[in-house]
CSV table of C-alpha atoms in Angstrom, one decimal:
chain,number,residue,atom,x,y,z
A,7,MET,CA,-0.2,-0.1,-0.1
A,8,LEU,CA,1.3,3.5,-0.6
A,9,GLU,CA,1.9,5.7,2.3
A,10,PHE,CA,0.8,9.4,3.4
A,11,ALA,CA,3.6,11.7,4.1
A,12,THR,CA,1.5,15.0,4.1
A,13,ILE,CA,-1.9,16.7,4.0
A,14,ASP,CA,-2.5,20.3,4.3
A,15,VAL,CA,-5.8,22.5,3.6
A,16,GLN,CA,-5.0,26.1,2.2
A,17,CYS,CA,-7.3,28.9,2.0
A,18,TYR,CA,-6.6,31.4,-0.9
A,19,ASN,CA,-9.8,33.4,-0.7
A,20,LEU,CA,-13.2,32.9,0.6
A,21,ASP,CA,-14.4,30.8,-2.6
A,22,TYR,CA,-13.1,27.4,-1.9
A,23,LEU,CA,-10.6,25.5,-0.1
A,24,VAL,CA,-7.7,23.5,-1.5
A,25,VAL,CA,-6.9,20.1,-0.2
A,26,ASN,CA,-3.1,18.8,-0.9
A,27,TRP,CA,-1.6,15.3,-0.2
A,28,SER,CA,1.7,13.8,-0.5
A,29,ILE,CA,2.9,10.1,-0.6
A,30,LEU,CA,6.1,8.9,0.4
A,31,PRO,CA,8.7,7.9,-2.5
A,32,THR,CA,7.8,4.4,-3.9
A,33,ALA,CA,8.4,1.8,-6.6
A,34,GLU,CA,4.8,0.7,-7.1
A,35,ASP,CA,2.7,1.7,-9.7
A,36,ILE,CA,0.3,4.3,-8.4
A,37,THR,CA,-2.1,4.4,-10.8
A,38,LEU,CA,-3.2,0.9,-9.3
A,39,TYR,CA,-4.7,3.0,-6.3
A,40,THR,CA,-7.4,5.4,-6.1
A,41,PHE,CA,-8.0,8.5,-4.1
A,42,SER,CA,-10.9,9.8,-2.3
A,43,VAL,CA,-11.8,13.2,-0.2
A,44,TRP,CA,-13.8,13.1,3.0
A,45,ARG,CA,-15.0,15.9,4.8
A,46,SER,CA,-16.5,16.7,8.4
A,47,GLU,CA,-17.2,19.6,10.7
A,48,SER,CA,-15.6,17.4,13.7
A,49,PRO,CA,-12.0,16.1,13.8
A,50,GLU,CA,-13.5,12.7,14.9
A,51,GLY,CA,-16.3,12.5,12.5
A,52,PRO,CA,-18.3,11.2,11.0
A,53,PHE,CA,-16.8,12.2,7.5
A,54,ALA,CA,-18.6,12.2,4.1
A,55,GLU,CA,-17.2,11.4,0.9
A,56,ILE,CA,-17.0,14.5,-1.3
A,57,ARG,CA,-14.8,13.6,-4.0
A,58,SER,CA,-14.0,10.1,-5.3
A,59,GLY,CA,-12.3,8.1,-8.3
A,60,LEU,CA,-9.2,10.3,-8.3
A,61,VAL,CA,-5.9,8.6,-9.8
A,62,ASN,CA,-2.6,10.1,-9.9
A,63,VAL,CA,-4.3,13.0,-8.4
A,64,PHE,CA,-2.8,14.7,-5.2
A,65,SER,CA,-4.8,18.0,-4.8
A,66,HIS,CA,-8.9,18.9,-4.6
A,67,LYS,CA,-10.5,22.1,-4.9
A,68,ASP,CA,-13.7,22.0,-2.3
A,69,PRO,CA,-16.2,24.7,-3.3
A,70,ASP,CA,-19.2,23.6,-1.8
A,71,LEU,CA,-18.6,25.6,1.6
A,72,ALA,CA,-19.9,28.2,3.8
A,73,LEU,CA,-16.6,30.1,4.3
A,74,PHE,CA,-17.6,33.7,5.3
A,75,SER,CA,-18.6,32.6,8.9
A,76,LYS,CA,-15.3,33.3,11.0
A,77,TRP,CA,-16.1,30.4,13.3
A,78,ARG,CA,-16.8,27.5,11.1
A,79,LYS,CA,-13.7,24.8,10.5
A,80,PHE,CA,-13.9,21.8,8.3
A,81,TYR,CA,-11.8,18.8,8.5
A,82,TYR,CA,-10.6,16.7,5.8
A,83,ARG,CA,-8.8,13.1,5.2
A,84,VAL,CA,-7.9,11.0,2.2
A,85,ARG,CA,-8.2,7.8,1.6
A,86,CYS,CA,-6.0,5.6,-0.8
A,87,SER,CA,-7.7,2.7,-1.9
A,88,LEU,CA,-6.7,-0.3,-4.0
A,89,THR,CA,-8.7,0.0,-7.2
A,90,ALA,CA,-8.9,-4.0,-7.8
A,91,ASP,CA,-10.1,-4.5,-4.1
A,92,ALA,CA,-11.5,-1.3,-2.4
A,93,ALA,CA,-11.5,-2.7,1.0
A,94,GLN,CA,-7.9,-2.3,0.9
A,95,TYR,CA,-7.3,1.4,1.9
A,96,VAL,CA,-5.1,3.3,4.0
A,97,ASP,CA,-6.5,6.9,5.6
A,98,SER,CA,-4.7,9.8,5.7
A,99,ALA,CA,-4.3,12.0,9.0
A,100,VAL,CA,-6.9,14.6,9.8
A,101,GLU,CA,-6.2,18.3,8.7
A,102,SER,CA,-8.5,21.6,9.4
A,103,ASN,CA,-8.4,24.6,7.1
A,104,GLY,CA,-7.0,26.7,9.9
A,105,THR,CA,-6.2,30.3,9.2
A,106,ARG,CA,-8.2,32.0,6.5
A,107,PRO,CA,-8.0,35.6,4.9
A,108,ASP,CA,-9.4,38.3,6.3
A,109,ALA,CA,-10.9,41.3,4.4
A,110,VAL,CA,-7.3,43.3,4.2
A,111,ASP,CA,-6.0,39.9,2.9
A,112,LEU,CA,-8.4,39.3,0.0
A,113,GLU,CA,-8.3,43.2,-0.9
A,114,ILE,CA,-4.5,42.7,-1.7
A,115,VAL,CA,-5.1,39.7,-3.5
A,116,ARG,CA,-7.9,41.1,-5.5
A,117,ARG,CA,-6.0,44.2,-6.3
A,118,ASN,CA,-3.1,41.8,-7.5
A,119,ASP,CA,-5.5,39.9,-9.6
A,120,GLU,CA,-6.8,42.7,-11.0
A,121,ILE,CA,-3.5,44.4,-12.0
A,122,LEU,CA,-2.3,40.9,-13.5
A,123,LEU,CA,-5.4,40.5,-15.6
A,124,THR,CA,-6.1,43.9,-16.9
A,125,PRO,CA,-4.8,43.4,-20.6
A,126,ARG,CA,-1.8,44.7,-21.9
A,127,TYR,CA,-1.3,46.7,-18.5
A,128,ALA,CA,1.3,44.1,-16.5
A,129,GLY,CA,0.0,40.2,-16.4
A,130,VAL,CA,1.3,37.9,-19.3
A,131,ARG,CA,-0.1,34.4,-19.8
A,132,ALA,CA,2.0,31.8,-18.8
A,133,TYR,CA,1.9,28.4,-17.7
A,134,VAL,CA,3.7,27.1,-14.4
A,135,PHE,CA,4.9,23.4,-14.0
A,136,LEU,CA,5.2,22.4,-10.6
A,137,ARG,CA,8.1,20.0,-9.9
A,138,LYS,CA,7.3,16.8,-8.2
A,139,THR,CA,9.6,15.9,-5.0
A,140,TRP,CA,7.6,12.5,-4.1
A,141,GLY,CA,5.4,9.9,-5.6
A,142,GLN,CA,6.5,7.1,-7.8
A,143,ARG,CA,10.1,6.7,-8.9
A,144,CYS,CA,11.0,7.1,-12.4
A,145,THR,CA,10.6,3.8,-14.2
A,146,ASN,CA,13.7,4.7,-16.9
A,147,CYS,CA,16.4,6.3,-14.8
A,148,TRP,CA,16.1,5.2,-11.2
A,149,ASP,CA,18.5,2.8,-9.3
A,150,ALA,CA,16.5,1.6,-6.4
A,151,VAL,CA,20.0,0.2,-4.8
A,152,LYS,CA,22.1,3.3,-5.2
A,153,GLN,CA,19.0,5.5,-4.6
A,154,ARG,CA,19.8,8.0,-7.3
A,155,LYS,CA,19.3,8.8,-11.3
A,156,THR,CA,21.6,7.0,-13.9
A,157,GLU,CA,21.2,9.2,-16.4
A,158,SER,CA,20.8,12.8,-17.3
A,159,ASN,CA,18.3,14.4,-19.5
A,160,CYS,CA,15.7,11.4,-18.8
A,161,PRO,CA,12.6,12.1,-21.1
A,162,VAL,CA,10.5,10.0,-18.2
A,163,CYS,CA,11.4,11.8,-15.3
A,164,PHE,CA,12.8,15.5,-16.9
A,165,ASN,CA,15.7,14.9,-14.5
A,166,THR,CA,13.5,15.0,-11.0
A,167,GLY,CA,13.8,11.5,-10.3
A,168,PHE,CA,9.9,10.9,-10.1
A,169,LEU,CA,7.8,9.3,-12.9
A,170,GLY,CA,6.4,12.5,-15.0
A,171,GLY,CA,8.6,14.8,-13.4
A,172,PHE,CA,6.2,17.7,-13.1
A,173,TYR,CA,2.4,18.2,-12.5
A,174,PRO,CA,0.1,19.2,-15.3
A,175,ALA,CA,0.6,22.7,-16.5
A,176,VAL,CA,-1.3,25.4,-14.0
A,177,PRO,CA,-2.3,28.7,-16.4
A,178,ILE,CA,-1.3,32.0,-14.6
A,179,TYR,CA,-1.1,35.6,-15.3
A,180,MET,CA,2.4,37.1,-14.2
A,181,ASN,CA,4.5,40.1,-14.6
A,182,PHE,CA,8.0,39.7,-16.1
A,183,SER,CA,10.9,42.3,-15.4
A,184,PRO,CA,13.2,42.7,-18.7
A,185,SER,CA,15.9,39.9,-18.2
A,186,GLN,CA,19.5,40.6,-17.8
A,187,GLU,CA,21.6,38.9,-20.6
A,188,MET,CA,25.4,38.3,-19.4
A,189,VAL,CA,28.2,36.3,-20.1
A,190,ARG,CA,30.4,34.6,-18.0
A,191,HIS,CA,34.0,33.7,-18.8
A,192,GLY,CA,35.5,30.6,-17.7
A,193,GLY,CA,38.9,29.7,-18.9
A,194,PHE,CA,38.4,29.2,-22.5
A,195,THR,CA,34.7,28.8,-22.4
A,196,GLU,CA,31.9,31.1,-22.0
A,197,GLN,CA,28.3,30.8,-20.7
A,198,GLN,CA,25.4,33.1,-21.8
A,199,VAL,CA,23.3,33.8,-18.9
A,200,ASP,CA,19.6,35.2,-19.1
A,201,ASP,CA,18.2,35.8,-15.7
A,202,THR,CA,15.1,37.8,-14.5
A,203,TYR,CA,12.6,38.4,-11.9
A,204,GLY,CA,8.4,38.2,-11.7
A,205,TRP,CA,5.8,38.3,-9.6
A,206,LEU,CA,2.5,36.7,-9.4
A,207,SER,CA,-0.3,36.5,-7.1
A,208,ASN,CA,-0.9,33.8,-4.1
A,209,TYR,CA,-1.7,30.7,-6.6
A,210,PRO,CA,-0.5,28.3,-6.9
A,211,LEU,CA,2.3,28.4,-4.6
A,212,VAL,CA,5.7,27.9,-6.4
A,213,ASN,CA,9.0,26.5,-5.1
A,214,ASN,CA,12.7,26.5,-6.5
A,215,LYS,CA,12.9,24.3,-9.8
A,216,ASP,CA,9.3,24.7,-10.8
A,217,VAL,CA,9.3,25.5,-14.6
A,218,ILE,CA,7.4,28.7,-15.9
A,219,VAL,CA,6.7,28.8,-19.5
A,220,GLN,CA,6.4,32.5,-20.9
A,221,ASP,CA,4.7,32.9,-24.4
A,222,GLY,CA,4.5,29.4,-25.1
A,223,ARG,CA,8.2,29.3,-26.0
A,224,LEU,CA,10.5,31.0,-23.1
A,225,ARG,CA,10.9,28.7,-20.6
A,226,TRP,CA,12.5,30.0,-17.1
A,227,ARG,CA,13.5,27.9,-13.9
A,228,ILE,CA,12.6,29.2,-10.5
A,229,LYS,CA,15.7,29.4,-8.5
A,230,GLY,CA,14.7,31.8,-5.4
A,231,VAL,CA,11.1,32.4,-4.2
A,232,ALA,CA,10.0,35.6,-1.7
A,233,SER,CA,6.9,35.7,-0.4
A,234,THR,CA,5.2,38.3,1.0
A,235,LYS,CA,2.5,36.9,4.3
A,236,LYS,CA,0.1,38.5,6.0
A,237,LEU,CA,-0.9,36.5,9.5
A,238,GLY,CA,1.1,33.3,7.8
A,239,LEU,CA,-0.9,33.6,4.6
A,240,VAL,CA,0.8,33.9,1.3
A,241,ILE,CA,-0.4,37.3,-0.4
A,242,HIS,CA,2.3,37.9,-3.0
A,243,GLN,CA,5.2,35.6,-4.8
A,244,THR,CA,8.4,37.4,-6.0
A,245,VAL,CA,10.4,34.9,-8.2
A,246,GLN,CA,14.1,35.0,-9.4
A,247,LEU,CA,14.2,33.1,-12.8
A,248,THR,CA,16.7,31.9,-15.1
A,249,ARG,CA,16.4,31.2,-18.6
A,250,ILE,CA,16.5,27.2,-19.7
A,251,ASN,CA,19.1,26.3,-22.2
A,252,LEU,CA,17.2,25.2,-25.4
A,253,ASN,CA,18.4,21.6,-25.2
A,254,ASP,CA,17.8,20.9,-21.9
A,255,ILE,CA,14.7,18.6,-21.5
A,256,GLU,CA,12.3,20.7,-20.1
A,257,TYR,CA,11.4,22.3,-23.2
A,258,LYS,CA,10.1,18.8,-24.0
A,259,LEU,CA,7.2,19.6,-21.2
A,260,PRO,CA,3.9,19.6,-23.2
A,261,ILE,CA,1.9,23.0,-23.3
A,262,PRO,CA,-1.7,22.8,-23.2
A,263,GLY,CA,-3.5,23.5,-26.4
A,264,ALA,CA,0.4,23.3,-28.3
A,265,GLU,CA,1.0,20.5,-30.8
């Protein structure tokens, strides 16, 4: 059976909650398992199933809530079942929605979104690929004995060591600063470096080594994230980006709608 590593519940605004979970690295085929999401208003239950049939999916957006009450809390757990035998399952720990954004948080996020979504003003249509750091190990290059990858530019894991490498692209609007094109000299060689900065709102939360695609062709790797928080909630993300070399495997990541 698969084993849960984490479960957390994020509140980006008062329209929905996002339940995220992860599993420990495994050599098992995770497509043989099904996830379901359960919700309650008590940490001890009873829990009602609100989503089922999730295969190789590790997030659920729950909009069927009344989040405008200051005191109402929701509790979630996730069940992992063997698809061929639903009687074999394991439940995650129980997690609640915790802190929610106040009126100031919501107004800051709303203004950020308005700036980014205004045509020809600040935002540029882009996609973000969130890098996998857990789950099923690569079936092509992972050495289970040495616990490391055995080849570079692997087309199966995209150099992450985990099957698929990245989660499906998430469409976003983002502001990009002018890039800094530099040449670094080292001995008899030189390296062309193209770095820049950008910012986006609070969804999705990004991390180092995630990939951002601009204009369907320019691909950037995140090498630094600075988050602005209020009462522990992220309301603004500034990222440092470096342009990915054209021959790197990340250029094989598929963009939705592109051939």
